[in-house]
PDB file of C-alpha atoms in Angstrom:
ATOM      1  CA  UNK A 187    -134.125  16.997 -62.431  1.00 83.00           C
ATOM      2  CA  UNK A 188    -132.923  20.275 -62.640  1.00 87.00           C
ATOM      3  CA  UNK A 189    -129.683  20.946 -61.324  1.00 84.00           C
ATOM      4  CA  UNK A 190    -129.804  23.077 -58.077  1.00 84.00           C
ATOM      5  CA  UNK A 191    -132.683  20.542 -57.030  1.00 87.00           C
ATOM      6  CA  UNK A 192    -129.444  17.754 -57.972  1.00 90.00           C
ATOM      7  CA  UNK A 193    -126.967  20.232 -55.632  1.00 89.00           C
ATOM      8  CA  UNK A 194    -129.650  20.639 -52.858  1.00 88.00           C
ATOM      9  CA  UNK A 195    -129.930  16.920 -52.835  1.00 91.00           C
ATOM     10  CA  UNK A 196    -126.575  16.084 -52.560  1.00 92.00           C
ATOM     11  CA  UNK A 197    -125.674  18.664 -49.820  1.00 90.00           C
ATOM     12  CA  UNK A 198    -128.573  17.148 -47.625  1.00 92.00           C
ATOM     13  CA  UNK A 199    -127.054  13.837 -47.880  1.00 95.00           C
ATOM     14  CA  UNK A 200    -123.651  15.200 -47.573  1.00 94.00           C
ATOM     15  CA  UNK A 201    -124.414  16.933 -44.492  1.00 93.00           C
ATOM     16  CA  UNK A 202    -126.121  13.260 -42.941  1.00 95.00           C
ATOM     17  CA  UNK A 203    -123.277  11.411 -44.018  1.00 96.00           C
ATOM     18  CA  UNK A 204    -120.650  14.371 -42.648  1.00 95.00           C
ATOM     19  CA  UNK A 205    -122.168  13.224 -39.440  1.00 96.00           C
ATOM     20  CA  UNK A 206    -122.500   9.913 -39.893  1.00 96.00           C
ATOM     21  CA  UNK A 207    -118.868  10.147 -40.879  1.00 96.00           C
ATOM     22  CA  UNK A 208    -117.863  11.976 -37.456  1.00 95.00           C
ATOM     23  CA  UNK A 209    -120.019   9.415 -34.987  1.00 95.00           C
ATOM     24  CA  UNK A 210    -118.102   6.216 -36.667  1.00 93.00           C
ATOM     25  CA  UNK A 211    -114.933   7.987 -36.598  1.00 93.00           C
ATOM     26  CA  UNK A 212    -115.313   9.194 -32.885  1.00 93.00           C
ATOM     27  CA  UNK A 213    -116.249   5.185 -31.997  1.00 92.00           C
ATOM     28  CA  UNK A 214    -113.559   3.967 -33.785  1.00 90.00           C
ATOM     29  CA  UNK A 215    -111.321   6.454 -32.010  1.00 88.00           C
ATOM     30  CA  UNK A 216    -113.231   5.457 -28.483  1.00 89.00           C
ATOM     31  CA  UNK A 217    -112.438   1.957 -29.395  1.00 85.00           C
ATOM     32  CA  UNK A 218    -110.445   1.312 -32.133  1.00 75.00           C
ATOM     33  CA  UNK A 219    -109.591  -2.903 -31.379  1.00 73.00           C
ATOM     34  CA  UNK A 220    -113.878  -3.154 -31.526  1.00 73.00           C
ATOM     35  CA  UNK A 221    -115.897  -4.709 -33.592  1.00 84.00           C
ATOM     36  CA  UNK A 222    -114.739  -5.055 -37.508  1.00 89.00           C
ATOM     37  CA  UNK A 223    -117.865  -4.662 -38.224  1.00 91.00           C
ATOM     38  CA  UNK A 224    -117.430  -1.139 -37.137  1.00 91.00           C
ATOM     39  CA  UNK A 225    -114.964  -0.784 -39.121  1.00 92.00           C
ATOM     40  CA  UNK A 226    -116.902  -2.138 -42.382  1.00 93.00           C
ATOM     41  CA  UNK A 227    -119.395   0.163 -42.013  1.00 94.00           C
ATOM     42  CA  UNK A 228    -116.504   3.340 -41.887  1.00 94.00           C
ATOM     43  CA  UNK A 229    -115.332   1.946 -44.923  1.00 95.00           C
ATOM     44  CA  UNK A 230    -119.497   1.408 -46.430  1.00 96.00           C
ATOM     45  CA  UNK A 231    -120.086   5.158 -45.433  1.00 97.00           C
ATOM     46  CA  UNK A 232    -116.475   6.850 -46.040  1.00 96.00           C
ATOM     47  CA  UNK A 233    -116.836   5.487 -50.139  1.00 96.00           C
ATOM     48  CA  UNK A 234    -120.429   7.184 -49.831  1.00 97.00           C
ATOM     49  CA  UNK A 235    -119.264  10.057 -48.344  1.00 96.00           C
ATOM     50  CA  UNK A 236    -116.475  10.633 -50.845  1.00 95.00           C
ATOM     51  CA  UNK A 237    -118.402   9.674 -53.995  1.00 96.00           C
ATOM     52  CA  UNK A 238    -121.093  12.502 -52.745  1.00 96.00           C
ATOM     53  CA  UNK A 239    -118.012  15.067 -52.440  1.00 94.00           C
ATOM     54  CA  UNK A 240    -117.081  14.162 -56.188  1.00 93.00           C
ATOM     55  CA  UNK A 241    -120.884  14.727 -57.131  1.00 93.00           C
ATOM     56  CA  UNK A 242    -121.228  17.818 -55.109  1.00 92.00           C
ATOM     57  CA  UNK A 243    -117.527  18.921 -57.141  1.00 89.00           C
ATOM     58  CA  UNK A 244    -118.641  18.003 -60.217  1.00 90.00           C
ATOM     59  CA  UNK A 245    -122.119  19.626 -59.747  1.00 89.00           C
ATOM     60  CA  UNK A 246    -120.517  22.901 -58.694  1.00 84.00           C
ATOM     61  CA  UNK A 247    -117.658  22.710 -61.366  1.00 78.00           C
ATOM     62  CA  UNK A 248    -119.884  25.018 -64.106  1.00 62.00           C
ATOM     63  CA  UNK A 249    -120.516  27.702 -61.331  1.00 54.00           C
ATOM     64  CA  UNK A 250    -117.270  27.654 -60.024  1.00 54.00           C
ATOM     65  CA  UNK A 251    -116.100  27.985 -63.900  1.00 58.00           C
ATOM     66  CA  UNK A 252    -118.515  31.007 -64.130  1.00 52.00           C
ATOM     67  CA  UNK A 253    -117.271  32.703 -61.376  1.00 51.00           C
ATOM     68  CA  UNK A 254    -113.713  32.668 -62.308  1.00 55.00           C
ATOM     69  CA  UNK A 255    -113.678  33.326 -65.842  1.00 55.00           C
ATOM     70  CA  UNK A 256    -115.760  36.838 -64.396  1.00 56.00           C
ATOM     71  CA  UNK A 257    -113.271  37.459 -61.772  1.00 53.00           C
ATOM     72  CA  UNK A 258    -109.849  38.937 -61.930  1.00 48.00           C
ATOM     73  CA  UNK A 259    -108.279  36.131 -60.127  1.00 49.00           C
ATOM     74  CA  UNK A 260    -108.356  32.480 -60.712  1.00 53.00           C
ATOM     75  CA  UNK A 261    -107.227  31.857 -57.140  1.00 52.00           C
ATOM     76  CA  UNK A 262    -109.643  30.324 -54.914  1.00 61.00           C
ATOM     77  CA  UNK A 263    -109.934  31.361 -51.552  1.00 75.00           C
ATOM     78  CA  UNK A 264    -107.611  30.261 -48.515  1.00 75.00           C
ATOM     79  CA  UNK A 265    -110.615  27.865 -47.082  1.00 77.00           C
ATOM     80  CA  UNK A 266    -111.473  26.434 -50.301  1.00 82.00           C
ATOM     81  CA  UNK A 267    -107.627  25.413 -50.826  1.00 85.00           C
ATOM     82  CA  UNK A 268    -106.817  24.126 -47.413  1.00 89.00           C
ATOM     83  CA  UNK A 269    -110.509  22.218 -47.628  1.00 90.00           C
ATOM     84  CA  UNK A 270    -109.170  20.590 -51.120  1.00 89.00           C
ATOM     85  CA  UNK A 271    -105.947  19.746 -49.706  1.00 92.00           C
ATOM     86  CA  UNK A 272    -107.250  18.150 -46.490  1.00 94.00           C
ATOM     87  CA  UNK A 273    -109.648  16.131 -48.973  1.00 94.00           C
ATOM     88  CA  UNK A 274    -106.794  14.688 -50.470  1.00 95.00           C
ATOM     89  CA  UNK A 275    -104.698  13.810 -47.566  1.00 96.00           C
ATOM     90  CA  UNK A 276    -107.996  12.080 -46.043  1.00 96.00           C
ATOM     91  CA  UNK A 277    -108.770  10.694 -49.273  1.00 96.00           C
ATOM     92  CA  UNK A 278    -105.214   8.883 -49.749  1.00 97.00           C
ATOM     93  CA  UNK A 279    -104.913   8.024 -46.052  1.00 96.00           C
ATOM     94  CA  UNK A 280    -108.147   6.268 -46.039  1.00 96.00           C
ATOM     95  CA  UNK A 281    -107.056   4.099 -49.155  1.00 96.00           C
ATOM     96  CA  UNK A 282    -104.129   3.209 -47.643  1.00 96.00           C
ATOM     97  CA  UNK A 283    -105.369   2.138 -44.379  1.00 94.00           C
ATOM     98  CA  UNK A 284    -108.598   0.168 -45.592  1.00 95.00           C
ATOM     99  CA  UNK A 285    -105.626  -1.571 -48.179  1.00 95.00           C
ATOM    100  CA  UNK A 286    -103.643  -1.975 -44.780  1.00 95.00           C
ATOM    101  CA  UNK A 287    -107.398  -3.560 -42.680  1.00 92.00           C
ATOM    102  CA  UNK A 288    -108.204  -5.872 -45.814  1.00 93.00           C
ATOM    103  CA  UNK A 289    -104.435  -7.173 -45.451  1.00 94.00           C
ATOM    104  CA  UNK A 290    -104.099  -7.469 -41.744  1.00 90.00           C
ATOM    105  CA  UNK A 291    -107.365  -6.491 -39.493  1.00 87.00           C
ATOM    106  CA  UNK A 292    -106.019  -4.788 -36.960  1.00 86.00           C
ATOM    107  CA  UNK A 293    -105.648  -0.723 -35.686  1.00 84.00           C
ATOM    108  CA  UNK A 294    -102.634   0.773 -37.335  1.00 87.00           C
ATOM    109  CA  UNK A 295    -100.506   3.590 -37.303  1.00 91.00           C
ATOM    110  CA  UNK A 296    -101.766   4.536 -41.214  1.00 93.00           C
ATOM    111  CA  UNK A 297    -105.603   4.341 -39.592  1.00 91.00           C
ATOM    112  CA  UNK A 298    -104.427   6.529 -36.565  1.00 91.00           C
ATOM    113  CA  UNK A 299    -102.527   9.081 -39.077  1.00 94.00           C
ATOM    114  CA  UNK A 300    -105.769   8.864 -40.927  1.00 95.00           C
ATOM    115  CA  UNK A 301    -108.357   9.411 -38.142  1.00 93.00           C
ATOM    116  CA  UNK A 302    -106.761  12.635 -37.387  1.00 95.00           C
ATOM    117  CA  UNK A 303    -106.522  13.767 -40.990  1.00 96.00           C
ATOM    118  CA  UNK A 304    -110.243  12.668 -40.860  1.00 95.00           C
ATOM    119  CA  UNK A 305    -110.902  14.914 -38.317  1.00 96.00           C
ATOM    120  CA  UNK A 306    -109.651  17.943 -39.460  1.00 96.00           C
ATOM    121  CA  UNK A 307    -110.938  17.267 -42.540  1.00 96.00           C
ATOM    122  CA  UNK A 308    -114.961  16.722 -40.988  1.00 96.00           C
ATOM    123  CA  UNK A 309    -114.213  20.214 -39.246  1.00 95.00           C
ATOM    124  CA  UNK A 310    -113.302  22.121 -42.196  1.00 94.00           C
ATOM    125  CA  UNK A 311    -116.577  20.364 -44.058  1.00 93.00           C
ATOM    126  CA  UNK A 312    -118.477  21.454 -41.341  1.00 93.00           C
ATOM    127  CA  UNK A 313    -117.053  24.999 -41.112  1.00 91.00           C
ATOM    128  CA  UNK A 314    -117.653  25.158 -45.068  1.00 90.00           C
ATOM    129  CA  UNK A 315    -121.276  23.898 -44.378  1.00 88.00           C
ATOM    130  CA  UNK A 316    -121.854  26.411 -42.087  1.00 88.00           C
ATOM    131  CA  UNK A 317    -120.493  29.257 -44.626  1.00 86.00           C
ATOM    132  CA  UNK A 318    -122.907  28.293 -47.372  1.00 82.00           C
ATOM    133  CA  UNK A 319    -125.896  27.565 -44.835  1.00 78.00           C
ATOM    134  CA  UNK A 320    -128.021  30.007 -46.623  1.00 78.00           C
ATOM    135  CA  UNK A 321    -128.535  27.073 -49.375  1.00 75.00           C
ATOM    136  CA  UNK A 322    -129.817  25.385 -47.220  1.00 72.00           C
ATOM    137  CA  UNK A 323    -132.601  27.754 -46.209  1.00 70.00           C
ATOM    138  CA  UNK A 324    -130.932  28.090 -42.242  1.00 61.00           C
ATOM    139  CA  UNK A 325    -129.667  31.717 -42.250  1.00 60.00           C
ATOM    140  CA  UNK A 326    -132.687  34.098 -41.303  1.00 57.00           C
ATOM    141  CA  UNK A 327    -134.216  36.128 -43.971  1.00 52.00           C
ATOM    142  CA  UNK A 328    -133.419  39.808 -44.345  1.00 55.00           C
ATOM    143  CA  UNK A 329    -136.861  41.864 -43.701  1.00 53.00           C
ATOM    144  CA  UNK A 330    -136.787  44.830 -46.121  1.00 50.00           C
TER     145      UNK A 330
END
């Protein structure tokens, strides 16, 4: 498989499981004493989700290496840092709190830090989905 089809692939899965992602963490913020099944299957979909962002990072890292070496600066742009740093602090909040559920199942401050973290975090994804939407064949063709 070549590897733009691999990219293309992932971002089409990455953009189901971005909303996936945002419906079970919207329930769980509607109702977060429900079902731990729920909860489960935000855990299921978050590991998903994240091992698709490290694909999508890894898949990327050559062009992004490309594009830097031609540049003058090595600095990536505001969006791109704040995205990565957001990332992290979602990343390391959700391993905390699902450590925190496995110990003692119930809501928690760590899973309430975390659900807002979460949901800046599925914004910014969304907002950087919507800047590279031309991949995905939904910005309208220039007519020369």
């Amino acid at each position: 498989m070549k590897k733009i089809t691999k990219l293309k692939l992932c971002a089409w899965v990455l953009a189901a499981l971005t909303i996936v992602m945002l419906a079970s963490g919207i329930q769980l913020e509607i109702n977060p004493a429900g079902l731990p099944l729920w909860v489960w299957l935000h855990i299921v979909f978050g590991i998903a989700f994240f091992a698709f962002i490290f694909w999508h990072l890894a898949l990327n890292r050559s062009a992004v290496r490309m594009m830097c070496s031609k540049a003058k600066s090595k600095i990536p742009k505001k969006g791109t840092r704040w995205l990565s740093a957001f990332f992290l602090l979602t990343l390391i909040s959700a391993v905390v709190a699902t450590v925190h559920w496995c110990i003692n199942p119930v809501h928690s401050t760590i899973g309430g830090i975390h659900g807002k973290i979460g949901f800046v975090f599925i914004v910014m994804v969304i907002v950087h989905t919507c800047r590279h939407s031309g991949f995905f064949g939904l910005k309208k063709q220039k007519r020369t």
